[in-house]
mmCIF file of C-alpha atoms in Angstrom:
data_model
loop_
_atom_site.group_PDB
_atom_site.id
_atom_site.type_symbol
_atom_site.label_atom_id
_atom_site.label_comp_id
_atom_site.label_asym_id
_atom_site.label_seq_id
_atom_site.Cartn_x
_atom_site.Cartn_y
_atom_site.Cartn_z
ATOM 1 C CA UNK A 54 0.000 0.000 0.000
ATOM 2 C CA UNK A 55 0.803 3.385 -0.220
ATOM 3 C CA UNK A 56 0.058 5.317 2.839
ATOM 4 C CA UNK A 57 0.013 8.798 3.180
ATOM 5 C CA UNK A 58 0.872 10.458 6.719
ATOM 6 C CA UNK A 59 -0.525 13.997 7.243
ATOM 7 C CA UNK A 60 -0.246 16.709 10.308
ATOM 8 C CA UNK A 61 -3.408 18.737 10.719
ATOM 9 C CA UNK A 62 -2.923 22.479 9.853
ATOM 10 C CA UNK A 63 -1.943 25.391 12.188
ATOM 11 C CA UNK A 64 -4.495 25.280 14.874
ATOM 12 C CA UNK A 65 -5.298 27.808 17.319
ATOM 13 C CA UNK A 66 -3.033 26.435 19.912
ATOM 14 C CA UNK A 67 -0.723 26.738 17.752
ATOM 15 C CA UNK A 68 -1.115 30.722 16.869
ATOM 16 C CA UNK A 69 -1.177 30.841 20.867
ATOM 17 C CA UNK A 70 2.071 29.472 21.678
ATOM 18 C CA UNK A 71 0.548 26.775 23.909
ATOM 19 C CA UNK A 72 1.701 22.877 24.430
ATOM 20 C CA UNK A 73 -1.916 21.710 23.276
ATOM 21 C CA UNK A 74 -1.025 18.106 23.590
ATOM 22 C CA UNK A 75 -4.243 15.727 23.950
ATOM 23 C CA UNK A 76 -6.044 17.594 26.251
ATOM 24 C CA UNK A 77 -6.747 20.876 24.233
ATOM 25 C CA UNK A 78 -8.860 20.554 21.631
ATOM 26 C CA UNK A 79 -8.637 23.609 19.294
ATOM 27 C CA UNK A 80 -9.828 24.380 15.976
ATOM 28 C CA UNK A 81 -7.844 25.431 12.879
ATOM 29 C CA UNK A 82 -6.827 28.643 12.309
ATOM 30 C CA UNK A 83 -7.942 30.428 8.727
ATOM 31 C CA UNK A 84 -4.077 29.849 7.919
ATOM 32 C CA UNK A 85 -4.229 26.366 8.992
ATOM 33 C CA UNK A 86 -7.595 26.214 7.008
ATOM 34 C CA UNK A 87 -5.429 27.568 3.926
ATOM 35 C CA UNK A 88 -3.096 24.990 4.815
ATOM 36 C CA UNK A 89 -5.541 21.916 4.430
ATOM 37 C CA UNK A 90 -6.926 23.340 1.215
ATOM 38 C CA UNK A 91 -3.730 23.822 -0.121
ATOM 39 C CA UNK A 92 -3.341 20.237 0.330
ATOM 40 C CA UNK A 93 -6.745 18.381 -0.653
ATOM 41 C CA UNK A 94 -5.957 20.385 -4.452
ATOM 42 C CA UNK A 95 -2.244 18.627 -4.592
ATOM 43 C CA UNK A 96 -3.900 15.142 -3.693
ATOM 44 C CA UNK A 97 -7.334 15.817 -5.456
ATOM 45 C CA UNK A 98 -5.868 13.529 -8.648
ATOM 46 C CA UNK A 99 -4.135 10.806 -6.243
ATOM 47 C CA UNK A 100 -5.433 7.473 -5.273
ATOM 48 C CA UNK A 101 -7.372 7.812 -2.067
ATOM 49 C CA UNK A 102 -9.494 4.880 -0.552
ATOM 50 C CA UNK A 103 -9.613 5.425 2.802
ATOM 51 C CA UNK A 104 -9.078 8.130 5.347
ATOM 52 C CA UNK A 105 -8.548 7.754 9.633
ATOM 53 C CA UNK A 106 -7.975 10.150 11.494
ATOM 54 C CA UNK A 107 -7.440 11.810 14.969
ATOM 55 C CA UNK A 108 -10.721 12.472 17.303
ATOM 56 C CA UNK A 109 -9.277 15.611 17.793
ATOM 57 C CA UNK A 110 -10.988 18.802 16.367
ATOM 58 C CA UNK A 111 -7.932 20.035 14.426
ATOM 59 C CA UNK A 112 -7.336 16.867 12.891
ATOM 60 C CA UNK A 113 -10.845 16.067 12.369
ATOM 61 C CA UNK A 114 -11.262 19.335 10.545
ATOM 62 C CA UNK A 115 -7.853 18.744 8.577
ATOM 63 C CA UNK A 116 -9.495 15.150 7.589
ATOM 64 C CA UNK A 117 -12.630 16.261 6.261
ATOM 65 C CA UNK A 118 -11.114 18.642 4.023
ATOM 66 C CA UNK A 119 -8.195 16.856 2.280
ATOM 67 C CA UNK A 120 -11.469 14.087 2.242
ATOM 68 C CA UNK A 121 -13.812 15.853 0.293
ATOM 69 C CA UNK A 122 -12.770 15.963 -3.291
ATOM 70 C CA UNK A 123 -12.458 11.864 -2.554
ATOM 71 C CA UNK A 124 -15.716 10.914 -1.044
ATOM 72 C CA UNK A 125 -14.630 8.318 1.039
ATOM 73 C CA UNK A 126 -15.622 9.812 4.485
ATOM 74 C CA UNK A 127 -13.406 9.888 7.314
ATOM 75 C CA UNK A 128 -12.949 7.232 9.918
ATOM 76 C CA UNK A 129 -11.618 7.981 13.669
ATOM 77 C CA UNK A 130 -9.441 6.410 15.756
ATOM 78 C CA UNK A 131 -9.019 7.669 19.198
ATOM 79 C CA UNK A 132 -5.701 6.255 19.341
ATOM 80 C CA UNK A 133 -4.305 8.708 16.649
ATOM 81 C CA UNK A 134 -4.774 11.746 19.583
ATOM 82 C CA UNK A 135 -1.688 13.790 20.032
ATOM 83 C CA UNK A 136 0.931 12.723 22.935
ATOM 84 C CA UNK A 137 0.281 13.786 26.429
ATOM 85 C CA UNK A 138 2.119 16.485 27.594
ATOM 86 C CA UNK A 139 1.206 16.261 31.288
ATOM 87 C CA UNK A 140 0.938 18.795 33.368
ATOM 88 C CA UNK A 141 3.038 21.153 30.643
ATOM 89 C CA UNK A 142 -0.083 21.251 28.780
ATOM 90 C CA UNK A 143 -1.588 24.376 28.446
ATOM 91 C CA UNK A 144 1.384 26.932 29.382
ATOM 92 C CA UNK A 145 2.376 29.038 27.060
ATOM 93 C CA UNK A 146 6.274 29.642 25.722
ATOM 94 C CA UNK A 147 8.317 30.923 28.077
ATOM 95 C CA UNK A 148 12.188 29.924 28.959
ATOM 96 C CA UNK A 149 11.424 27.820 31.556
ATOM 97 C CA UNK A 150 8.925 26.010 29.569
ATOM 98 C CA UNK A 151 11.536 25.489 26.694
ATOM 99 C CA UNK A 152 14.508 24.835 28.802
ATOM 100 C CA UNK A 153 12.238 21.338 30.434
ATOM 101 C CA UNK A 154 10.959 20.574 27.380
ATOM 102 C CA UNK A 155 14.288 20.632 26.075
ATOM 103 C CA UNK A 156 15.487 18.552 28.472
ATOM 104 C CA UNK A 157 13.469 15.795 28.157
ATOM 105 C CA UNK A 158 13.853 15.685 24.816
ATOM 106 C CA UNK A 159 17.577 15.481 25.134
ATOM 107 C CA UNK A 160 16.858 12.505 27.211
ATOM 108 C CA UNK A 161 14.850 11.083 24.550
ATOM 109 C CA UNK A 162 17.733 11.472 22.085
ATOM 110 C CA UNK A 163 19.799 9.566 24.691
ATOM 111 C CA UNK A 164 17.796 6.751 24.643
ATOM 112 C CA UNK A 165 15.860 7.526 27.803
ATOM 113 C CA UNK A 166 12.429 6.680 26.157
ATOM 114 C CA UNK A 167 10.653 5.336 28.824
ATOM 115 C CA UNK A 168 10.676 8.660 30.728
ATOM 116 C CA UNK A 169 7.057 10.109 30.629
ATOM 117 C CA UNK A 170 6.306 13.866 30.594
ATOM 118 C CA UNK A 171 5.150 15.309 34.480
ATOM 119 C CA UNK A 172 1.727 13.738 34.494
ATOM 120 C CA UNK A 173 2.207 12.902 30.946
ATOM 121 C CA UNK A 174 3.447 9.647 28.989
ATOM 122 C CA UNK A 175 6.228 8.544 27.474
ATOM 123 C CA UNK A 176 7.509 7.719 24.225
ATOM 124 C CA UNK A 177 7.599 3.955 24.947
ATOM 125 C CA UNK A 178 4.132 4.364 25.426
ATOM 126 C CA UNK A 179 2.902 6.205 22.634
ATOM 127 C CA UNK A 180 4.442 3.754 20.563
ATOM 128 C CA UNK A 181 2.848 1.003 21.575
ATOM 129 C CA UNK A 182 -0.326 3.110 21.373
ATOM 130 C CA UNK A 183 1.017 3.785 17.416
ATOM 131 C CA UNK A 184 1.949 0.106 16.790
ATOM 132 C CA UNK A 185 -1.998 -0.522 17.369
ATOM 133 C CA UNK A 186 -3.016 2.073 14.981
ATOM 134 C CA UNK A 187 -0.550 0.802 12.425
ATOM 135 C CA UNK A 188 -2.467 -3.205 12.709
ATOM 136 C CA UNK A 189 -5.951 -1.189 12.320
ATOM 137 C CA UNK A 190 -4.419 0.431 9.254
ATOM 138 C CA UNK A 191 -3.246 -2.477 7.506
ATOM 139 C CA UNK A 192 -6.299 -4.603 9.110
ATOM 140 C CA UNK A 193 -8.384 -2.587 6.624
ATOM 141 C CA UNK A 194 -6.727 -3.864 2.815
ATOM 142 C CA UNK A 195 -6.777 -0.437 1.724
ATOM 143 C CA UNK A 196 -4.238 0.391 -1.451
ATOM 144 C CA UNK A 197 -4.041 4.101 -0.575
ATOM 145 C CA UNK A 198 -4.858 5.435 3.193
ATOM 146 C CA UNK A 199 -4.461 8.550 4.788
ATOM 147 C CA UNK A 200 -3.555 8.952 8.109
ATOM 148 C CA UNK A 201 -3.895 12.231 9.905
ATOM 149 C CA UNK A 202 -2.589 13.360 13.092
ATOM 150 C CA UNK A 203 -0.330 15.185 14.830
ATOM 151 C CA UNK A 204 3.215 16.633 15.378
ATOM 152 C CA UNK A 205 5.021 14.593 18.248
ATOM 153 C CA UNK A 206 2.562 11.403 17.846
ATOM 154 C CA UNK A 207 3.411 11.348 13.977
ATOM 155 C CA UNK A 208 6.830 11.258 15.087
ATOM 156 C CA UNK A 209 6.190 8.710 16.806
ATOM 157 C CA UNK A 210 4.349 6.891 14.700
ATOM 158 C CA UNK A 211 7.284 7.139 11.926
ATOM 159 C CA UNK A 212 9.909 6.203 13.799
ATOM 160 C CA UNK A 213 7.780 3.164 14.745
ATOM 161 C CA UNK A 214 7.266 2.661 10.830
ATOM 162 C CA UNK A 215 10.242 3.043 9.428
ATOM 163 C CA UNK A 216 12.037 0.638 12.224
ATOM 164 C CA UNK A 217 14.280 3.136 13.942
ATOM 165 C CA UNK A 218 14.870 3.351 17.325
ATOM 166 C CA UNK A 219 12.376 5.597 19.380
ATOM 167 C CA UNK A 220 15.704 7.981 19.829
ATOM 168 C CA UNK A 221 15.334 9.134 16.820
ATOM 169 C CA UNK A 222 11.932 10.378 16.471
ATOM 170 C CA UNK A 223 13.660 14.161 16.844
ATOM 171 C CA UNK A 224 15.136 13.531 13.223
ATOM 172 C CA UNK A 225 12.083 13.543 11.735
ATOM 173 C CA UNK A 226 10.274 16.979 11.129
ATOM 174 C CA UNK A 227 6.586 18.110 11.072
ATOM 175 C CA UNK A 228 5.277 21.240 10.020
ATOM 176 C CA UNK A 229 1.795 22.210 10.061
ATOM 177 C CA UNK A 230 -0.144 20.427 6.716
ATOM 178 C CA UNK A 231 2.588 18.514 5.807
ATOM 179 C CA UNK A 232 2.763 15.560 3.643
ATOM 180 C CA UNK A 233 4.896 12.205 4.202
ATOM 181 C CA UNK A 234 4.116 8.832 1.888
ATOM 182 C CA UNK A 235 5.985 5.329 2.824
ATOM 183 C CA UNK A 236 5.393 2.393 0.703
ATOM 184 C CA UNK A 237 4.616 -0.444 3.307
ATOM 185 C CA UNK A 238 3.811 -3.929 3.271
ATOM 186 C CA UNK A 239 1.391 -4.375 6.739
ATOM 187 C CA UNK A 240 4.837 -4.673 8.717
ATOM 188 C CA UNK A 241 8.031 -2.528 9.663
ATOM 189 C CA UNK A 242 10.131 -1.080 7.946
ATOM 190 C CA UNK A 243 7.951 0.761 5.289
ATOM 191 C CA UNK A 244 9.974 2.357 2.367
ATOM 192 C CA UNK A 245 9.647 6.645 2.532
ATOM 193 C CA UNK A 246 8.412 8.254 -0.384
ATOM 194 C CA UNK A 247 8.139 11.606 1.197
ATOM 195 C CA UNK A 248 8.746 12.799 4.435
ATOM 196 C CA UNK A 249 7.147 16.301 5.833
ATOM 197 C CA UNK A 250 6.251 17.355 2.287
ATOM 198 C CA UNK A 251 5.145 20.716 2.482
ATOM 199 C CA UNK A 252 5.853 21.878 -1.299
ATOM 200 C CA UNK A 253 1.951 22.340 -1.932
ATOM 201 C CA UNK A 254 1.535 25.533 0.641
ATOM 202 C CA UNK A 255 2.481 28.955 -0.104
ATOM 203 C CA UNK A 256 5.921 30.206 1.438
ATOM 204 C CA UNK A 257 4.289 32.776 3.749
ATOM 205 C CA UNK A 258 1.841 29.862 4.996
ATOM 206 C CA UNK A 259 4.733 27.294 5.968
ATOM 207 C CA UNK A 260 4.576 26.785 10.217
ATOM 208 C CA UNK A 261 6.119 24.929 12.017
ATOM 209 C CA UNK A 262 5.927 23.872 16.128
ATOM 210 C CA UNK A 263 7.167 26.230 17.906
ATOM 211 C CA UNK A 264 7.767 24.750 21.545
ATOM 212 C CA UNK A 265 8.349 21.355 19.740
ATOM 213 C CA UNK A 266 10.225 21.771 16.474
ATOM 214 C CA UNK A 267 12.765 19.832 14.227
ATOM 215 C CA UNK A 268 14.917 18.410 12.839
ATOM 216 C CA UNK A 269 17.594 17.960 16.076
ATOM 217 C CA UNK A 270 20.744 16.973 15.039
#
């Protein structure tokens, strides 16, 4: 199959400078709107049979558009919502805020996977959460599926995918409406196609997270 990977557009949260997580449901912004339109034209010709995604509202709203010119509806799966930030979610940017989420991440990179967020979870278990979504996915025979979710969870999710080790989830990017295709089999490793496409949005419309962005070399 080929399987498309999507992250829902700029949300609200996002314009805010907040760590939305899971636990803050916001809409899209009009830019993030732009965004999603931008990409249901580039994939309007493609192949699309089948499309899950997040419960979330900005992924829901993200689905339904990129959806539309297909007809195929969109399916949810309440596994797909975005990793829990804990008790980080919510606050806005500020140094402290960056300097612990930076920290934690630099744990992550060390291979320190299994350490959850304050009240949060961890990468360990997000993957396994991902690993379930991935048998759904296949479960369902489709040729052509699009996934959509978010930022740190599609990380996730990839990483999982592509058979690396959860360390390296920081080395793969993911702007708001971006695009990333892997040819894959049912089972890990899939082969990338794409990864954090975003050639189909304007230059002025490209965003990307700012309290949890990438590449980290």
């Amino acid at each position: 199959m080929r399987l498309g990977l999507i992250r829902h557009g700029e949300s609200e949260g996002n314009v805010a400078v907040t760590l939305q997580g899971c636990r803050i449901d916001a809409r899209l912004s009009p830019r993030g709107r732009k965004q999603a339109e931008a990409l249901a034209v580039r994939l309007a010709d493609q192949p699309v049979d089948c499309v899950v995604s997040s419960p979330m509202v900005r992924a829901r709203e993200t689905a339904g558009i990129v959806e539309a010119p297909h007809g195929v509806g969109v399916a949810v799966d309440v596994e797909l919502v975005e990793f829990d930030w804990g008790v980080w979610t919510g606050r806005p940017l500020d140094e402290d805020l960056e300097r612990q989420v930076g920290e934690i991440r630099a744990r992550w990179r060390s291979g320190d996977v299994d350490v959850r967020t304050p009240g949060g979870e961890s990468p360990v278990l997000a993957a396994e959460r991902a690993r379930r979504v991935l048998a759904r996915i296949a479960a369902r025979k489709a040729a052509a599926p699009i996934v959509v979710a978010h930022g740190r969870f599609n990380r996730i999710l990839m990483t999982v995918l592509l058979g690396r080790d959860l360390s390296r989830m920081d080395e793969i990017r993911q702007r708001n409406g971006s695009l990333s295709l892997f040819e894959w089999n049912g089972s890990a490793p899939a082969t990338p196609l794409l990864l954090d496409d975003v050639g189909h949005i304007a230059a002025d419309d490209v965003t990307d997270s700012v309290l949890d962005p990438g590449p980290v070399r």
